[in-house]
PDB file of C-alpha atoms and ligand atoms in Angstrom:
ATOM      1  CA  UNK A 317      10.062 -44.538  30.890  1.00  0.00           C
ATOM      2  CA  UNK A 318       9.732 -45.143  27.168  1.00  0.00           C
ATOM      3  CA  UNK A 319       6.127 -43.813  27.496  1.00  0.00           C
ATOM      4  CA  UNK A 320       7.499 -40.458  28.546  1.00  0.00           C
ATOM      5  CA  UNK A 321       9.957 -40.511  25.720  1.00  0.00           C
ATOM      6  CA  UNK A 322       7.115 -41.093  23.272  1.00  0.00           C
ATOM      7  CA  UNK A 323       5.199 -38.272  24.824  1.00  0.00           C
ATOM      8  CA  UNK A 324       8.191 -36.034  24.515  1.00  0.00           C
ATOM      9  CA  UNK A 325       8.632 -36.957  20.893  1.00  0.00           C
ATOM     10  CA  UNK A 326       4.947 -36.344  20.159  1.00  0.00           C
ATOM     11  CA  UNK A 327       5.120 -32.925  21.731  1.00  0.00           C
ATOM     12  CA  UNK A 328       8.331 -32.052  19.959  1.00  0.00           C
ATOM     13  CA  UNK A 329       6.747 -32.990  16.601  1.00  0.00           C
ATOM     14  CA  UNK A 330       3.642 -30.932  17.351  1.00  0.00           C
ATOM     15  CA  UNK A 331       5.740 -27.914  18.246  1.00  0.00           C
ATOM     16  CA  UNK A 332       7.744 -28.282  15.041  1.00  0.00           C
ATOM     17  CA  UNK A 333       4.538 -28.590  12.966  1.00  0.00           C
ATOM     18  CA  UNK A 334       3.049 -25.533  14.611  1.00  0.00           C
ATOM     19  CA  UNK A 335       6.228 -23.543  13.987  1.00  0.00           C
ATOM     20  CA  UNK A 336       6.202 -24.638  10.375  1.00  0.00           C
ATOM     21  CA  UNK A 337       2.531 -23.604   9.985  1.00  0.00           C
ATOM     22  CA  UNK A 338       2.954 -20.155  11.463  1.00  0.00           C
ATOM     23  CA  UNK A 339       6.057 -19.506   9.338  1.00  0.00           C
ATOM     24  CA  UNK A 340       4.033 -20.431   6.239  1.00  0.00           C
ATOM     25  CA  UNK A 341       1.224 -18.088   7.317  1.00  0.00           C
ATOM     26  CA  UNK A 342       3.641 -15.195   7.830  1.00  0.00           C
ATOM     27  CA  UNK A 343       4.910 -15.708   4.336  1.00  0.00           C
ATOM     28  CA  UNK A 344       1.388 -15.694   2.925  1.00  0.00           C
ATOM     29  CA  UNK A 345       0.647 -12.386   4.610  1.00  0.00           C
ATOM     30  CA  UNK A 346       3.342 -10.575   2.707  1.00  0.00           C
ATOM     31  CA  UNK A 347       1.772  -7.894   0.532  1.00  0.00           C
ATOM     32  CA  UNK A 348       1.158  -8.909  -3.002  1.00  0.00           C
ATOM     33  CA  UNK A 349       2.644  -6.786  -5.686  1.00  0.00           C
ATOM     34  CA  UNK A 350       0.305  -7.328  -8.595  1.00  0.00           C
ATOM     35  CA  UNK A 351       1.715  -4.612 -10.875  1.00  0.00           C
ATOM     36  CA  UNK A 352       3.784  -6.220 -13.562  1.00  0.00           C
ATOM     37  CA  UNK A 353       7.050  -4.224 -13.775  1.00  0.00           C
ATOM     38  CA  UNK A 354       6.565  -3.948 -17.509  1.00  0.00           C
ATOM     39  CA  UNK A 355       3.057  -2.456 -17.213  1.00  0.00           C
ATOM     40  CA  UNK A 356       2.747   1.244 -17.820  1.00  0.00           C
ATOM     41  CA  UNK A 357       0.745   3.166 -15.202  1.00  0.00           C
ATOM     42  CA  UNK A 358      -0.873   6.279 -16.658  1.00  0.00           C
ATOM     43  CA  UNK A 359      -2.737   9.244 -15.125  1.00  0.00           C
ATOM     44  CA  UNK A 360      -5.971   8.639 -16.994  1.00  0.00           C
ATOM     45  CA  UNK A 361      -5.678   4.870 -16.668  1.00  0.00           C
ATOM     46  CA  UNK A 362      -5.192   4.768 -12.921  1.00  0.00           C
ATOM     47  CA  UNK A 363      -4.063   7.779 -10.939  1.00  0.00           C
ATOM     48  CA  UNK A 364      -6.992  10.066 -11.797  1.00  0.00           C
ATOM     49  CA  UNK A 365      -9.538   7.525 -10.613  1.00  0.00           C
ATOM     50  CA  UNK A 366      -7.619   6.742  -7.437  1.00  0.00           C
ATOM     51  CA  UNK A 367      -7.231  10.418  -6.417  1.00  0.00           C
ATOM     52  CA  UNK A 368     -10.828  11.154  -7.403  1.00  0.00           C
ATOM     53  CA  UNK A 369     -12.218   8.434  -5.177  1.00  0.00           C
ATOM     54  CA  UNK A 370      -9.736   8.566  -2.270  1.00  0.00           C
ATOM     55  CA  UNK A 371      -8.596  12.188  -2.020  1.00  0.00           C
ATOM     56  CA  UNK A 372     -10.941  14.591  -3.818  1.00  0.00           C
ATOM     57  CA  UNK A 373     -13.535  14.301  -1.049  1.00  0.00           C
ATOM     58  CA  UNK A 374     -11.233  16.464   1.115  1.00  0.00           C
ATOM     59  CA  UNK A 375      -8.898  17.971  -1.446  1.00  0.00           C
ATOM     60  CA  UNK A 376     -11.346  19.975  -3.536  1.00  0.00           C
ATOM     61  CA  UNK A 377     -12.009  23.707  -3.282  1.00  0.00           C
ATOM     62  CA  UNK A 378     -13.934  24.475  -0.141  1.00  0.00           C
ATOM     63  CA  UNK A 379     -13.177  21.171   1.521  1.00  0.00           C
ATOM     64  CA  UNK A 380     -11.025  20.441   4.605  1.00  0.00           C
ATOM     65  CA  UNK A 381      -7.796  19.619   2.827  1.00  0.00           C
ATOM     66  CA  UNK A 382      -8.002  22.300   0.104  1.00  0.00           C
ATOM     67  CA  UNK A 383      -5.408  24.597   1.706  1.00  0.00           C
ATOM     68  CA  UNK A 384      -2.749  21.922   1.398  1.00  0.00           C
ATOM     69  CA  UNK A 385      -3.634  20.817  -2.159  1.00  0.00           C
ATOM     70  CA  UNK A 386      -6.700  20.895  -4.379  1.00  0.00           C
ATOM     71  CA  UNK A 387      -7.326  18.025  -6.810  1.00  0.00           C
ATOM     72  CA  UNK A 388      -8.145  19.656 -10.102  1.00  0.00           C
ATOM     73  CA  UNK A 389      -6.790  17.569 -12.944  1.00  0.00           C
ATOM     74  CA  UNK A 390      -3.428  16.333 -14.134  1.00  0.00           C
ATOM     75  CA  UNK A 391      -1.413  19.525 -13.543  1.00  0.00           C
ATOM     76  CA  UNK A 392      -2.717  19.972 -10.039  1.00  0.00           C
ATOM     77  CA  UNK A 393      -1.165  16.559  -9.334  1.00  0.00           C
ATOM     78  CA  UNK A 394       2.154  16.972 -11.073  1.00  0.00           C
ATOM     79  CA  UNK A 395       2.669  20.468  -9.641  1.00  0.00           C
ATOM     80  CA  UNK A 396       2.263  18.966  -6.134  1.00  0.00           C
ATOM     81  CA  UNK A 397       3.985  15.678  -6.882  1.00  0.00           C
ATOM     82  CA  UNK A 398       6.616  15.998  -4.141  1.00  0.00           C
ATOM     83  CA  UNK A 399       4.110  16.788  -1.440  1.00  0.00           C
ATOM     84  CA  UNK A 400       1.831  13.957  -2.602  1.00  0.00           C
ATOM     85  CA  UNK A 401       4.665  11.465  -2.747  1.00  0.00           C
ATOM     86  CA  UNK A 402       5.770  12.438   0.738  1.00  0.00           C
ATOM     87  CA  UNK A 403       2.262  12.258   2.261  1.00  0.00           C
ATOM     88  CA  UNK A 404       1.070   9.084   0.579  1.00  0.00           C
ATOM     89  CA  UNK A 405       4.169   6.986  -0.066  1.00  0.00           C
ATOM     90  CA  UNK A 406       6.670   8.082   2.582  1.00  0.00           C
ATOM     91  CA  UNK A 407       4.926   9.240   5.698  1.00  0.00           C
ATOM     92  CA  UNK A 408       1.628   7.537   4.751  1.00  0.00           C
ATOM     93  CA  UNK A 409      -0.313  10.303   6.525  1.00  0.00           C
ATOM     94  CA  UNK A 410      -2.680  10.453   3.519  1.00  0.00           C
ATOM     95  CA  UNK A 411      -5.449   9.537   2.852  1.00  0.00           C
ATOM     96  CA  UNK A 412      -6.410  10.956   6.220  1.00  0.00           C
ATOM     97  CA  UNK A 413      -8.315   8.461   8.276  1.00  0.00           C
ATOM     98  CA  UNK A 414      -7.731   5.665   5.791  1.00  0.00           C
ATOM     99  CA  UNK A 415      -5.102   3.829   3.811  1.00  0.00           C
ATOM    100  CA  UNK A 416      -4.409   2.634   0.344  1.00  0.00           C
ATOM    101  CA  UNK A 417      -3.943  -1.001  -0.565  1.00  0.00           C
ATOM    102  CA  UNK A 418      -0.483  -2.306  -1.209  1.00  0.00           C
ATOM    103  CA  UNK A 419      -1.409  -2.648  -4.915  1.00  0.00           C
ATOM    104  CA  UNK A 420      -2.547   0.983  -5.149  1.00  0.00           C
ATOM    105  CA  UNK A 421       0.571   2.198  -3.400  1.00  0.00           C
ATOM    106  CA  UNK A 422       2.757   0.156  -5.761  1.00  0.00           C
ATOM    107  CA  UNK A 423       0.983   1.469  -8.794  1.00  0.00           C
ATOM    108  CA  UNK A 424       1.252   5.040  -7.593  1.00  0.00           C
ATOM    109  CA  UNK A 425       4.941   4.590  -6.901  1.00  0.00           C
ATOM    110  CA  UNK A 426       5.463   3.138 -10.393  1.00  0.00           C
ATOM    111  CA  UNK A 427       3.643   6.141 -11.893  1.00  0.00           C
ATOM    112  CA  UNK A 428       5.845   8.660 -10.131  1.00  0.00           C
ATOM    113  CA  UNK A 429       9.029   6.671 -10.826  1.00  0.00           C
ATOM    114  CA  UNK A 430       8.211   6.313 -14.530  1.00  0.00           C
ATOM    115  CA  UNK A 431       7.746  10.045 -15.067  1.00  0.00           C
ATOM    116  CA  UNK A 432       3.997  10.642 -14.409  1.00  0.00           C
ATOM    117  CA  UNK A 433       2.717   9.898 -17.861  1.00  0.00           C
ATOM    118  CA  UNK A 434      -0.638  11.387 -18.730  1.00  0.00           C
TER     119      UNK A 434
HETATM  120  C1  LIG B1435     -10.619  12.931   5.184  1.00  0.00           C
HETATM  121  C2  LIG B1435     -10.035  14.001   4.475  1.00  0.00           C
HETATM  122  C3  LIG B1435      -8.800  13.764   3.643  1.00  0.00           C
HETATM  123  C4  LIG B1435      -8.577  12.804   2.729  1.00  0.00           C
HETATM  124  C5  LIG B1435      -9.456  11.614   2.345  1.00  0.00           C
HETATM  125  C6  LIG B1435      -7.230  13.042   2.209  1.00  0.00           C
HETATM  126  N1  LIG B1435      -6.686  14.174   2.796  1.00  0.00           N
HETATM  127 FE1  LIG B1435      -4.868  14.981   2.398  1.00  0.00          FE
HETATM  128  N2  LIG B1435      -5.163  16.352   3.828  1.00  0.00           N
HETATM  129  C7  LIG B1435      -6.327  16.531   4.587  1.00  0.00           C
HETATM  130  C8  LIG B1435      -6.169  17.579   5.516  1.00  0.00           C
HETATM  131  C9  LIG B1435      -7.206  18.115   6.492  1.00  0.00           C
HETATM  132  C10 LIG B1435      -4.849  18.072   5.336  1.00  0.00           C
HETATM  133  C11 LIG B1435      -4.161  19.184   6.051  1.00  0.00           C
HETATM  134  C12 LIG B1435      -4.556  20.517   5.439  1.00  0.00           C
HETATM  135  C13 LIG B1435      -3.844  21.667   6.079  1.00  0.00           C
HETATM  136  O1  LIG B1435      -2.977  21.450   6.813  1.00  0.00           O
HETATM  137  O2  LIG B1435      -4.292  22.765   5.816  1.00  0.00           O
HETATM  138  C14 LIG B1435      -4.267  17.269   4.261  1.00  0.00           C
HETATM  139  C15 LIG B1435      -2.971  17.479   3.749  1.00  0.00           C
HETATM  140  C16 LIG B1435      -2.493  16.827   2.627  1.00  0.00           C
HETATM  141  C17 LIG B1435      -1.222  17.145   1.981  1.00  0.00           C
HETATM  142  C18 LIG B1435      -0.209  18.160   2.460  1.00  0.00           C
HETATM  143  C19 LIG B1435       0.668  17.495   3.437  1.00  0.00           C
HETATM  144  C20 LIG B1435       1.805  18.365   3.817  1.00  0.00           C
HETATM  145  O3  LIG B1435       2.575  17.951   4.675  1.00  0.00           O
HETATM  146  O4  LIG B1435       1.979  19.443   3.256  1.00  0.00           O
HETATM  147  C21 LIG B1435      -1.139  16.337   0.874  1.00  0.00           C
HETATM  148  C22 LIG B1435      -0.018  16.304  -0.137  1.00  0.00           C
HETATM  149  C23 LIG B1435      -2.325  15.513   0.853  1.00  0.00           C
HETATM  150  N3  LIG B1435      -3.101  15.815   1.937  1.00  0.00           N
HETATM  151  C24 LIG B1435      -2.546  14.570  -0.091  1.00  0.00           C
HETATM  152  C25 LIG B1435      -3.621  13.711  -0.089  1.00  0.00           C
HETATM  153  C26 LIG B1435      -3.829  12.622  -0.987  1.00  0.00           C
HETATM  154  C27 LIG B1435      -2.925  12.358  -2.166  1.00  0.00           C
HETATM  155  C28 LIG B1435      -4.905  11.975  -0.645  1.00  0.00           C
HETATM  156  C29 LIG B1435      -5.555  10.747  -1.254  1.00  0.00           C
HETATM  157  C30 LIG B1435      -4.682   9.624  -1.354  1.00  0.00           C
HETATM  158  C31 LIG B1435      -5.478  12.633   0.534  1.00  0.00           C
HETATM  159  N4  LIG B1435      -4.627  13.681   0.853  1.00  0.00           N
HETATM  160  C32 LIG B1435      -6.644  12.285   1.242  1.00  0.00           C
HETATM  161  C33 LIG B1435      -7.492  15.777   4.444  1.00  0.00           C
HETATM  162  C34 LIG B1435      -7.623  14.637   3.665  1.00  0.00           C
END
């Protein structure tokens, strides 16, 4: 009888350990937010490079996404800020066929929130 009790205890401990491990893993998978809230995100320091590499391939004159918005410098971004925010940060439909990292999304959000400095 006590053999079964021991088995039961051993199984119970394993289950608890497993539960503890998977909980820890879930916590580790949370997106990291590396942007320090005090850090200023600027257009030339970050946004320009991001849009150039991740959006301009389609959003340039003559390309597939040009009718919606053409990437052509700072004012082409600020003039379309609401559309870009909606597509990238809210509905996340852009970049088409891909996605931005949590860090990039956070930096972009910070840039919009802090007044789109150049
Ligand atoms: C693989 C091509 C591709 C990439 C990469 C891409 N887009 Fe698009 N985008 C499109 C197409 C195609 C449309 C739809 C154009 C249309 O309806 O005429 C579109 C539409 C949009 C719209 C308009 C959405 C609306 O509802 O009005 C915005 C804003 C936009 N894209 C922003 C971006 C931004 C910002 C990036 C980079 C983070 C990006 N896109 C990356 C192809 C792309």
